[in-house]
Each structure stands twice: as C-alpha cells, then as structure tokens.
PDB file of C-alpha atoms in Angstrom:
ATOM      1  CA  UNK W  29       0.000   0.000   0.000  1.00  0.00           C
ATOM      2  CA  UNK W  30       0.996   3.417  -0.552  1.00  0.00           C
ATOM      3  CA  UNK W  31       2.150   5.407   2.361  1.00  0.00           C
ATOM      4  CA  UNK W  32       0.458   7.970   3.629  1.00  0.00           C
ATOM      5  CA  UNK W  33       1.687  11.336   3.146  1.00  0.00           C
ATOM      6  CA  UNK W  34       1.531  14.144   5.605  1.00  0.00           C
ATOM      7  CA  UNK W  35      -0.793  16.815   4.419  1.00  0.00           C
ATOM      8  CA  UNK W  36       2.322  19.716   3.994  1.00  0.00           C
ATOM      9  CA  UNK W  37      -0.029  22.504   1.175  1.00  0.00           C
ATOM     10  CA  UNK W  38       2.459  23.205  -1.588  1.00  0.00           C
ATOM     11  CA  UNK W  39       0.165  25.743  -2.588  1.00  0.00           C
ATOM     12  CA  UNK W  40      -1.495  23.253  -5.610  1.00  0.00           C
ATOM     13  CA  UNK W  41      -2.722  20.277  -2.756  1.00  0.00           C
ATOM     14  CA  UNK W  42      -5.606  21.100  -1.035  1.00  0.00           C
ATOM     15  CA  UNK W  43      -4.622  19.902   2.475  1.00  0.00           C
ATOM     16  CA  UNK W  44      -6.681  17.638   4.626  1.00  0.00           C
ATOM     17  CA  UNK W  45      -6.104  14.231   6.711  1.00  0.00           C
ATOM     18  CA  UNK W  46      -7.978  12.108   4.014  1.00  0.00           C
ATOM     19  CA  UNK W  47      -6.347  14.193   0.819  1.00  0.00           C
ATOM     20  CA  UNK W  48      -3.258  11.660  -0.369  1.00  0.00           C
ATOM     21  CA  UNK W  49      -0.463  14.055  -1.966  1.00  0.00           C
ATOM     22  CA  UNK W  50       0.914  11.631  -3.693  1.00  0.00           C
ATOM     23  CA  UNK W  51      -1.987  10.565  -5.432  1.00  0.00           C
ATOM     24  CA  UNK W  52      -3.029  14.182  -6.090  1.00  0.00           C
ATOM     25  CA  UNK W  53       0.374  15.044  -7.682  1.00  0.00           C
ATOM     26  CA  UNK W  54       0.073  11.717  -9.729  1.00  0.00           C
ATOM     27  CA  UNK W  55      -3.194  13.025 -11.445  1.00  0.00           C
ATOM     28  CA  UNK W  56      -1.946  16.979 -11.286  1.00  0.00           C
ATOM     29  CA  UNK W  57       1.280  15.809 -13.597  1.00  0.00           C
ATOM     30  CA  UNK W  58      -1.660  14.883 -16.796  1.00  0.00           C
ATOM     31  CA  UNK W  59      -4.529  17.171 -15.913  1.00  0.00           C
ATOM     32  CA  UNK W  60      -3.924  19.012 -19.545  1.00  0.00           C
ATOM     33  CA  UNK W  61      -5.453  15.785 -21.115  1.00  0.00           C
ATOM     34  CA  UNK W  62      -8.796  15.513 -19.434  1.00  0.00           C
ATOM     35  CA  UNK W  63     -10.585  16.115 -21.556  1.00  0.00           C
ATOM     36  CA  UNK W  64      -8.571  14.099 -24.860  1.00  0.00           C
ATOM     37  CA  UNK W  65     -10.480  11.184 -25.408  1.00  0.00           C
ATOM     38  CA  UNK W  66      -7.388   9.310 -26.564  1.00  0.00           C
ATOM     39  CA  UNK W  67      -5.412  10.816 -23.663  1.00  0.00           C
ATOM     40  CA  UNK W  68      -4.256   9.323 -20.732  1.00  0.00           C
ATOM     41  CA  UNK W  69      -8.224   9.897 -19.665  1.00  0.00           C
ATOM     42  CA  UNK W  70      -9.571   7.066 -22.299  1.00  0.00           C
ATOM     43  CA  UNK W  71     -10.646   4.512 -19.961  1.00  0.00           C
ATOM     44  CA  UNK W  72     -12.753   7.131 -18.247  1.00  0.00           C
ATOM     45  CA  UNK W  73     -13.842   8.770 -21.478  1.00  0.00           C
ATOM     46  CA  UNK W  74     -15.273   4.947 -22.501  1.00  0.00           C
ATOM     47  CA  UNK W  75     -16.759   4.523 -19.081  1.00  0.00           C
ATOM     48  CA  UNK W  76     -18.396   7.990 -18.479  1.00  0.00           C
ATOM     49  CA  UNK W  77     -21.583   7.326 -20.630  1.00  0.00           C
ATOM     50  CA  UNK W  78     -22.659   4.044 -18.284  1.00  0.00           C
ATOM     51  CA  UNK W  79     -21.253   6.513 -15.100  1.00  0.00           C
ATOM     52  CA  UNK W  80     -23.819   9.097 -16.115  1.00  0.00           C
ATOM     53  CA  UNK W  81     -26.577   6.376 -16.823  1.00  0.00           C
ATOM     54  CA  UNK W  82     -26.052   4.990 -13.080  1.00  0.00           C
ATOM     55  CA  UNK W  83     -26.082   8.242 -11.684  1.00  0.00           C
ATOM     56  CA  UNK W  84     -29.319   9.483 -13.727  1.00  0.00           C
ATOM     57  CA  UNK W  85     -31.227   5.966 -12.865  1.00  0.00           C
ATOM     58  CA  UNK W  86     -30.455   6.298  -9.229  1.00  0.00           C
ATOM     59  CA  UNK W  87     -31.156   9.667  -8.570  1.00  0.00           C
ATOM     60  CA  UNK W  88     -34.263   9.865 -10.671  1.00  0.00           C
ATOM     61  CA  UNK W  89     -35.556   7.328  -8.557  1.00  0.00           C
ATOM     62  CA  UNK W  90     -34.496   8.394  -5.353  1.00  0.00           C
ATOM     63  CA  UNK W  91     -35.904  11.771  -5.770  1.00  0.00           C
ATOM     64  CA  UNK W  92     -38.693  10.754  -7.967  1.00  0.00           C
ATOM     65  CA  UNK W  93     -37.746  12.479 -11.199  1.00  0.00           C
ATOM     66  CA  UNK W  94     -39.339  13.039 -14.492  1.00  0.00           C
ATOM     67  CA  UNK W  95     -36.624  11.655 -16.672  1.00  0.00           C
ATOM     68  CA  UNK W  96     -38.386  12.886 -19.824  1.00  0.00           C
ATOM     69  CA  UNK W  97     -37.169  16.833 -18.484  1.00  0.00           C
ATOM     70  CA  UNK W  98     -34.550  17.776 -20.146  1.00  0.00           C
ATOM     71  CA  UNK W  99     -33.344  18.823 -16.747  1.00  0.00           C
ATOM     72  CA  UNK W 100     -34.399  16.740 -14.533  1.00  0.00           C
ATOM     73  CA  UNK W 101     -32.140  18.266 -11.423  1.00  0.00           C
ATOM     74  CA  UNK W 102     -33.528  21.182 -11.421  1.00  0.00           C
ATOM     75  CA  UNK W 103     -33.417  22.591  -8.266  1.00  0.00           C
ATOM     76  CA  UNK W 104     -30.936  20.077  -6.555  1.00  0.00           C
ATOM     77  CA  UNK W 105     -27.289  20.853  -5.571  1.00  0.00           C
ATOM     78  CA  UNK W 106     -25.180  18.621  -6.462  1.00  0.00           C
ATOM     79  CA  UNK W 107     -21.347  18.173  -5.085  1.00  0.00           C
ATOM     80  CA  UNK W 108     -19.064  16.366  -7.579  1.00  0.00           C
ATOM     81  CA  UNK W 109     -15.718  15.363  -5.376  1.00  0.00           C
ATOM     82  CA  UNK W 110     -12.132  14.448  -7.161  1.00  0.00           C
ATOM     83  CA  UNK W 111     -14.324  16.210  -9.873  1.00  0.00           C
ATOM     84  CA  UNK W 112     -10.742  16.124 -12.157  1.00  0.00           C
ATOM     85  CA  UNK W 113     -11.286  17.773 -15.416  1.00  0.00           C
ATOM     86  CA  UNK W 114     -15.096  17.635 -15.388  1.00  0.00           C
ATOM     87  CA  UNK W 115     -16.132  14.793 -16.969  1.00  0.00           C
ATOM     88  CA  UNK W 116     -19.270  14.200 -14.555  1.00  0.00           C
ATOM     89  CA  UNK W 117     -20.276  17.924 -13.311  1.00  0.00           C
ATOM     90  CA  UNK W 118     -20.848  19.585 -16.840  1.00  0.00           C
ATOM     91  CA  UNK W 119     -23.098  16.753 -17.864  1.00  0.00           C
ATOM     92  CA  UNK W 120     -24.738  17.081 -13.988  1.00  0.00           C
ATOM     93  CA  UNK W 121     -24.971  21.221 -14.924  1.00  0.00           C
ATOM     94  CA  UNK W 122     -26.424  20.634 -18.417  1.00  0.00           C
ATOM     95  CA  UNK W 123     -29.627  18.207 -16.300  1.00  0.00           C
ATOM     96  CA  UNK W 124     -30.198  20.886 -14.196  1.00  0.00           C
ATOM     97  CA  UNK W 125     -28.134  20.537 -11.411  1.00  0.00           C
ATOM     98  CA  UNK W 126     -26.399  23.609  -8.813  1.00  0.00           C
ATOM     99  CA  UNK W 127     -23.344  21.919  -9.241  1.00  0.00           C
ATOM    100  CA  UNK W 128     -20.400  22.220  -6.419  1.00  0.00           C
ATOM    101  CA  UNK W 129     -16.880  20.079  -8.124  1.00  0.00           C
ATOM    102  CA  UNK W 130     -14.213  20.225  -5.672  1.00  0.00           C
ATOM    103  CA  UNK W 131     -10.485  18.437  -6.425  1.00  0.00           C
ATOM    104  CA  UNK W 132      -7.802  18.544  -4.277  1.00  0.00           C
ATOM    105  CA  UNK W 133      -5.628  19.691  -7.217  1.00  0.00           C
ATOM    106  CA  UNK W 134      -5.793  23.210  -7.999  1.00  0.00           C
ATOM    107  CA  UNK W 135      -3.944  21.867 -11.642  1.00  0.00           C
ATOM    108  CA  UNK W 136      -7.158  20.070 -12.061  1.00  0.00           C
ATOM    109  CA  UNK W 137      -9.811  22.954 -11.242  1.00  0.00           C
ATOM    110  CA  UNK W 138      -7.810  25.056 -13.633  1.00  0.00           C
ATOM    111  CA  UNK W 139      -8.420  22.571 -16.415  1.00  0.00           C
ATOM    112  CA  UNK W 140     -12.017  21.871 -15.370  1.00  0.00           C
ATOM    113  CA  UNK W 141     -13.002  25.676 -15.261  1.00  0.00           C
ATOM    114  CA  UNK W 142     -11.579  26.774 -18.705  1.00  0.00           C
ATOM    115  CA  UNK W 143     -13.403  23.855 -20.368  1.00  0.00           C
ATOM    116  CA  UNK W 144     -16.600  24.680 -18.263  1.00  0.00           C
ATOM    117  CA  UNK W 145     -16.646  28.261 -19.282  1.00  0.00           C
ATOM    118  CA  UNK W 146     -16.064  27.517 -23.249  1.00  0.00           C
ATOM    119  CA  UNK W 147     -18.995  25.637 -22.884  1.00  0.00           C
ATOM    120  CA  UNK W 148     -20.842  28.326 -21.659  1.00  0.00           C
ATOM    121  CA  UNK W 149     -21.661  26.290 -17.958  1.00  0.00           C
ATOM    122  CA  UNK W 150     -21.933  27.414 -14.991  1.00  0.00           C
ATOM    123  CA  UNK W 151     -20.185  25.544 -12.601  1.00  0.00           C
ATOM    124  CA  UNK W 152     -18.774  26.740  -8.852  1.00  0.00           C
ATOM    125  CA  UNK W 153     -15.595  24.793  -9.554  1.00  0.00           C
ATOM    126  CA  UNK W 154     -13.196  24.882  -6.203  1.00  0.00           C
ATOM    127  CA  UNK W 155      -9.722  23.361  -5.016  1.00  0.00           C
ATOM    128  CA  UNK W 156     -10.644  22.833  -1.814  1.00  0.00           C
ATOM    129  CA  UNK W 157     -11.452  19.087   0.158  1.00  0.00           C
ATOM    130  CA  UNK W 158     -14.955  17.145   1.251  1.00  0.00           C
ATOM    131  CA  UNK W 159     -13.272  17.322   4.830  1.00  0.00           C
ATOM    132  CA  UNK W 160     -12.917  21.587   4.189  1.00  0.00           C
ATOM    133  CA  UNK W 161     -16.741  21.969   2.959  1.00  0.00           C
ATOM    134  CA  UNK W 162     -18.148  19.715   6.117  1.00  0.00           C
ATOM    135  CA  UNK W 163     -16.371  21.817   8.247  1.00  0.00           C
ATOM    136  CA  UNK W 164     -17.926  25.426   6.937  1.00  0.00           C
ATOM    137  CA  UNK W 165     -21.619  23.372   7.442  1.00  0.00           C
ATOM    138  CA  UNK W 166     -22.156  22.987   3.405  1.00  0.00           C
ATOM    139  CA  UNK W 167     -24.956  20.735   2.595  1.00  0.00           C
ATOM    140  CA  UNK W 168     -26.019  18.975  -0.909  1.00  0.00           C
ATOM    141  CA  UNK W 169     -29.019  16.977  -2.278  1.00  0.00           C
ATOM    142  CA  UNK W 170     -26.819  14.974  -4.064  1.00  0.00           C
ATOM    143  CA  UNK W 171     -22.860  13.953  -3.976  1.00  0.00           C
ATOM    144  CA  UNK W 172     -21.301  11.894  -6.678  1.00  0.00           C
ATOM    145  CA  UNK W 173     -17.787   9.883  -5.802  1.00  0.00           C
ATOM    146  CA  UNK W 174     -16.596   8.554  -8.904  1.00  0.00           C
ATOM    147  CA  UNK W 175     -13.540   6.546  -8.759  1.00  0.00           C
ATOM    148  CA  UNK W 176     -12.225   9.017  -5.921  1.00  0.00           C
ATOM    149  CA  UNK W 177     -12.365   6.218  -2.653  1.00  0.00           C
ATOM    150  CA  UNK W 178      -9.812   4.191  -3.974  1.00  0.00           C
ATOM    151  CA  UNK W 179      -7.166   7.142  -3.542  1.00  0.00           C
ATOM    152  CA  UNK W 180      -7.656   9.257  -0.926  1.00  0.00           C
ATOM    153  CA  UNK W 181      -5.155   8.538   2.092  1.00  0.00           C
ATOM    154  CA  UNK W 182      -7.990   7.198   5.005  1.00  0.00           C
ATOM    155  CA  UNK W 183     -11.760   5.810   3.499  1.00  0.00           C
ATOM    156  CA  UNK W 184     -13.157   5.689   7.128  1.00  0.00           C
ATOM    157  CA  UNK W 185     -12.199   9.584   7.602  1.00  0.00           C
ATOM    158  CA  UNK W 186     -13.247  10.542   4.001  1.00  0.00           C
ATOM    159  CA  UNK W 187     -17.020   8.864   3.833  1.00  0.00           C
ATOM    160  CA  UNK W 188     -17.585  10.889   7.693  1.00  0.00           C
ATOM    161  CA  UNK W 189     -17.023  13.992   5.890  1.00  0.00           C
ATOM    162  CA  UNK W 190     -19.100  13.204   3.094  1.00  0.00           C
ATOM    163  CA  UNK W 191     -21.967  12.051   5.517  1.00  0.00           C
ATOM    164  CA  UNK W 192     -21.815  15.545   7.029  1.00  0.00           C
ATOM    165  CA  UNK W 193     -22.127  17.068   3.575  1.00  0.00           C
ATOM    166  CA  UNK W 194     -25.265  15.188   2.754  1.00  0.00           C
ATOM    167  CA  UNK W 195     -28.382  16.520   3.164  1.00  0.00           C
ATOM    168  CA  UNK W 196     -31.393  14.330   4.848  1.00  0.00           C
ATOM    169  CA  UNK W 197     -33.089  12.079   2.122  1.00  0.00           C
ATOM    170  CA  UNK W 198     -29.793  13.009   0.415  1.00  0.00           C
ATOM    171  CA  UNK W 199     -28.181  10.418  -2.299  1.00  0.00           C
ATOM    172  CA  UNK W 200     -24.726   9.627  -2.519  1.00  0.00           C
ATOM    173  CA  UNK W 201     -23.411   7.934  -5.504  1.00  0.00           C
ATOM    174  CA  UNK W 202     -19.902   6.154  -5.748  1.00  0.00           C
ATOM    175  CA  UNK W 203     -17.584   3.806  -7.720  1.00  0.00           C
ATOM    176  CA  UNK W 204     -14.542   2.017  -7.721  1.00  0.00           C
ATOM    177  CA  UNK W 205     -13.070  -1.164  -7.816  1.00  0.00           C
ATOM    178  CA  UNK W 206     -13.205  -4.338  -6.318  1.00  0.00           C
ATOM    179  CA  UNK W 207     -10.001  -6.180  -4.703  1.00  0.00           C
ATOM    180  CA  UNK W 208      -9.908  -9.439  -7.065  1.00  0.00           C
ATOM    181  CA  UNK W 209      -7.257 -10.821  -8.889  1.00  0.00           C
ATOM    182  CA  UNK W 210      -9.583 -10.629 -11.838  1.00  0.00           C
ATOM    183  CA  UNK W 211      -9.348  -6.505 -10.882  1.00  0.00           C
ATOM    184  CA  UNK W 212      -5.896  -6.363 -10.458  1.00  0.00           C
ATOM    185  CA  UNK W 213      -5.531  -8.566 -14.086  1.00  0.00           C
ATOM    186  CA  UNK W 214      -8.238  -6.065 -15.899  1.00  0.00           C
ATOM    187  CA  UNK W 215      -7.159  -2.773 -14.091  1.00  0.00           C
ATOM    188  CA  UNK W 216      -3.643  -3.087 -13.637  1.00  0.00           C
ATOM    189  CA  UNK W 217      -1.864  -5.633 -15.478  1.00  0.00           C
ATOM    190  CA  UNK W 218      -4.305  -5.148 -18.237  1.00  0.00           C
ATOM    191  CA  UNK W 219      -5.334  -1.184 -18.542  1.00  0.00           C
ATOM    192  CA  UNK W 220      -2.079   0.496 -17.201  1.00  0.00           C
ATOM    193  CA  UNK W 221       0.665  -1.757 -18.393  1.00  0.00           C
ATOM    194  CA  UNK W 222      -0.406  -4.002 -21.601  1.00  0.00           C
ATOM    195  CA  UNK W 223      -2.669  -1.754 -23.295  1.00  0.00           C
ATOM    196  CA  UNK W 224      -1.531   1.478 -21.673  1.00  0.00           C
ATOM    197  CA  UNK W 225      -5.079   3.377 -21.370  1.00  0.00           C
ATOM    198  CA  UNK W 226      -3.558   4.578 -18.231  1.00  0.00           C
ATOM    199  CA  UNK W 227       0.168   5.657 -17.048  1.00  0.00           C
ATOM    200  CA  UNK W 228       1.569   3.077 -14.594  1.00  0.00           C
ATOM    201  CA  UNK W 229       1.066   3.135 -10.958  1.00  0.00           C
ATOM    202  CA  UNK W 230      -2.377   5.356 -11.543  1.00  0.00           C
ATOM    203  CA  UNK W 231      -3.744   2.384  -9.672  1.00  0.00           C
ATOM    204  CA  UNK W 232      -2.891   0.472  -6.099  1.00  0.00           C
ATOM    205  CA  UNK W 233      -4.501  -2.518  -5.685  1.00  0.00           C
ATOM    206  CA  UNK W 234      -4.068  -2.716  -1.922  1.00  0.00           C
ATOM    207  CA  UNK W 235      -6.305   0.763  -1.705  1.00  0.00           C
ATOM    208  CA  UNK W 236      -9.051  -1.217  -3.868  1.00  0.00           C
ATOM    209  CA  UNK W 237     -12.268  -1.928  -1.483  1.00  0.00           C
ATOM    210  CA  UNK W 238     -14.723  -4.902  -1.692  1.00  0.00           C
ATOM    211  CA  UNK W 239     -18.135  -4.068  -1.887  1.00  0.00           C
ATOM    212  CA  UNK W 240     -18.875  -5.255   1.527  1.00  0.00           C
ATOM    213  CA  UNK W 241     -15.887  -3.305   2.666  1.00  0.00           C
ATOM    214  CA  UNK W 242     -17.105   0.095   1.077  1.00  0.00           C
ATOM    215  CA  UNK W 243     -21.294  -0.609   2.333  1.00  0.00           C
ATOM    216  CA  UNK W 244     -19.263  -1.566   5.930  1.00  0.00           C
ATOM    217  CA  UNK W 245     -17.628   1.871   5.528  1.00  0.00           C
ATOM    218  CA  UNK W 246     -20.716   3.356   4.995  1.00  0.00           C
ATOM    219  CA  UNK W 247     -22.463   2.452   7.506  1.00  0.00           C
ATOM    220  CA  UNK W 248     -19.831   3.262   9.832  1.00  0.00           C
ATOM    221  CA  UNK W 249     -20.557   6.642   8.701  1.00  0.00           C
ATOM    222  CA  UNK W 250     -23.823   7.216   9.330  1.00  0.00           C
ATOM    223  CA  UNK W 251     -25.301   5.693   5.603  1.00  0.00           C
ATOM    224  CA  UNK W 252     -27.558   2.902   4.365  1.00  0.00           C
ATOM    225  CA  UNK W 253     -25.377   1.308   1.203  1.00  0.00           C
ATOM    226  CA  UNK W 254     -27.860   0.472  -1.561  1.00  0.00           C
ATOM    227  CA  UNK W 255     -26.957  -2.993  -3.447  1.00  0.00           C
ATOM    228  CA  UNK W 256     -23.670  -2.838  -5.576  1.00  0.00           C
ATOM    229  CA  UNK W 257     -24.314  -2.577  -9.670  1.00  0.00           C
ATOM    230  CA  UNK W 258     -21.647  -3.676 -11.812  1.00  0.00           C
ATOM    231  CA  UNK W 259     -19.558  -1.568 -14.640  1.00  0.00           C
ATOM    232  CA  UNK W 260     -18.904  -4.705 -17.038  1.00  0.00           C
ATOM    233  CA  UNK W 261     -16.689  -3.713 -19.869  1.00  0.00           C
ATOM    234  CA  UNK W 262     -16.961  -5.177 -23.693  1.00  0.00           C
ATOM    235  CA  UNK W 263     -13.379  -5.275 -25.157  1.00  0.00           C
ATOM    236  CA  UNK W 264     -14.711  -5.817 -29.079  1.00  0.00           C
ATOM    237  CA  UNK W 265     -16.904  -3.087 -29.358  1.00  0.00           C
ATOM    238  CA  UNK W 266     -15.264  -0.745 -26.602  1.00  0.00           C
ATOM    239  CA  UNK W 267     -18.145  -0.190 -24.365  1.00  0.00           C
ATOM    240  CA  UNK W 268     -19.342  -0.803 -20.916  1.00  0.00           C
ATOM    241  CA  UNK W 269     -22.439  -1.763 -19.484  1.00  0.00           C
ATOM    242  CA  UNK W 270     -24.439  -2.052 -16.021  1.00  0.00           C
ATOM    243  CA  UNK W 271     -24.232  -5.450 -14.998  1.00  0.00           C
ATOM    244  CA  UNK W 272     -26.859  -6.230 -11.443  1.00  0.00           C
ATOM    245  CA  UNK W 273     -24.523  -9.584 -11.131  1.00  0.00           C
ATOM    246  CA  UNK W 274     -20.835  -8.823 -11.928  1.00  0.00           C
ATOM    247  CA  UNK W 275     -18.806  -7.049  -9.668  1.00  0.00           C
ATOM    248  CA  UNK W 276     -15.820  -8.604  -9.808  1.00  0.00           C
ATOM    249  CA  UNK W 277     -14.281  -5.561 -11.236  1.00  0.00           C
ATOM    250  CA  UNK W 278     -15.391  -2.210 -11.371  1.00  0.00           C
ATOM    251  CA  UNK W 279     -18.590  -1.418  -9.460  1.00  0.00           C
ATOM    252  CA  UNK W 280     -20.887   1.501  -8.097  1.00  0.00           C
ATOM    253  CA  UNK W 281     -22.641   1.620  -4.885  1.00  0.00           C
ATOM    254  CA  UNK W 282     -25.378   4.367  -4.085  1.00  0.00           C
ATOM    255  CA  UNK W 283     -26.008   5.347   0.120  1.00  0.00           C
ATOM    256  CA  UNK W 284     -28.576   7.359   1.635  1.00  0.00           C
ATOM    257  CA  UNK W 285     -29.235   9.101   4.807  1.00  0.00           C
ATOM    258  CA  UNK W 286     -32.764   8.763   6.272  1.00  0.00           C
ATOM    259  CA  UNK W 287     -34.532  11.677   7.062  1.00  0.00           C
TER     260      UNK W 287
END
C-alpha cells in the first residue's frame, strides 16, 4: 500500500487528513489531457456514458424524477468530489443541477473551469477538500464519488465527511473497484501496463475496497449502502455496461441518509 503522506499545502494540494499528496500530484502531472479522449483519460472517457446512466437511474428514482425533463435536477445541488477535469459535473450542470466540483488539485480545477466556461456552464468549480466543505456546514441533495475512494489517504475519515455534507433524504453515488485478482488482471496488469489506457502506478490494488468493505464503511458513517451494480466492460466493441450480477471488477454503490 501506498504510504500515507503528511498533508504539507504546496500551494497546488488542497490539504486535509484524508487528501493523499501523492496521489493528487500523480493526477496533477496529466490534468492538460482531461478532456482528450485518446489521452491518458480514455478509460474514463469509454466509461463515463454508463457513469452518467447509473447516476441518472439512481437519482431519478431516489428523488422521484421526471426523466423525460430535459433537466431533470432542477433545483438540486449537487457536489461532484475528485471532480478532475469535469467529466461528470458539466453533464450534472447541463440536467439541471447547482453543481459544487471540488479536487484537491488546484492543476485540475484550472483545467475543469476553462473547459466549463467555453462551454458556456456554470459551474462553482473549487480546489478545496470534502473534509474543508463539512467543516464550513455545506450541505447537498446529491454527492457523486466517482472513482475518488480508492485514492484518498484514510476511506473511514473521508465517507464521515461526506456524511456531514449530505443533506437528509440526500443520495450519494460512488464507484470504484473491487479487490480481485480478476481486478488487479483487468485494471492493472491489463489497462495500465499491456494496453496502456492509463500511465503506470495510476492504480494500487491494496487501496481497492470490496463491496462489503465500502457498504461496511458506509455504515460506519452514518449511511444505508444500496446494493452494488456492476460496470462490465466489452473489449470488441469498446463499451461498458451495467451489470446487477458482476462485480468482480469495477462497481458503483449508491447510500442514503434517512430523514
């Protein structure tokens, strides 16, 4: 496992107990290729269609949505954390959404606001931490934690500040990956070495959580975990899918906070 690194703020880190600097500065080094589609960013660029479908199915339903709107979230605020370059919060604005995208990398804020703004969004894009919000009392309908869990520097510390950020009847929505040697074959051996989609050690496979692991972390933190749904990927035509069954390597989990 990585170790943990002592929050010291070079000025470009947001600092916090759960931010991991090393991890930050990993992601900081290629935050000019977001938003490239061929780009260091490919696997998410290929996965970000299914992300968006989980989050819209889950969220419509929680809250009881017309999906038909073409903005749906309309009058929710929505936090997007490890927000990177964007990916999730300008499709999030564009349904509606008062969106809030914090990243502990002021590298990747930079990015994500210039792209924002040529698209004519309006986003409140800050480099700041989940722990930093919870402690000024902000509160949000919605918070979406895509692959963020599996990098920050303590899970137990991290999910506590994102309970305090949720609002009552709130939704959280996350993903990651499972710890399987099917994951560590797929994600690792497979995605950052063999085919290169990603630049080597973007992953650590000790840091990945099992779903019973993450819903155990959950409820430690105040939440009710909703069952995991599967990300199952398609290597002829290139595209993923939501899979109720297989987990075994990237996943999403959903947890609420009863009112």
């Amino acid at each position: 496992m990585t170790d943990r690194v002592d929050p010291v703020s070079d000025g470009k880190t947001a600092v916090g107990e759960t931010v991991d600097a090393e991890e930050v500065a990993f992601f900081a080094r290629i935050a000019d290729t977001w938003w490239d589609p061929k780009g260091p960013f490919k696997p998410l660029h290929l996965l970000n269609p299914t992300r968006l479908l989980y989050i819209r199915q889950l969220v419509e339903k929680h809250f009881g949505l017309e999906p038909r709107l073409k903005a749906p979230l309309t009058g929710l605020r929505l936090l997007d954390i490890g927000c990177g370059g964007g990916l999730i919060s300008e499709p999030m604005a564009r349904l509606g959404a008062d969106v809030v995208a914090v990243d502990a990398s002021d590298k990747n804020i930079k990015t994500a606001s210039l792209h924002a703004a040529q698209g004519g969004l309006k986003i409140d894009f800050r480099h700041t931490t989940a722990e930093a919000l919870a402690e000024v009392g902000e509160k949000f309908d919605i918070i979406v934690n895509m692959e963020v869990v599996e990098h920050v520097a303590d899970v137990s510390l991290y999910l506590k500040a994102c309970r305090a950020l949720l609002k009552p009847g709130g939704i959280m929505l996350l993903s990651t990956i499972n710890r399987t040697p099917k994951a560590y074959l797929f994600a690792i051996i497979g995605a950052e070495r063999v085919l290169r989609w990603l630049p080597a050690g973007a992953h650590d496979w000790n840091k990945f959580l099992k779903p019973g692991e993450l819903a155990e972390h959950l409820k430690n933190a105040g939440m009710d975990a909703i069952l995991p749904t599967g990300y199952v990927f398609a290597p002829l035509s290139q595209k993923w899918s939501l899979s109720d069954r297989d987990v075994s390597v990237n996943y999403a989990m959903a947890a609420t906070v009863t009112k």
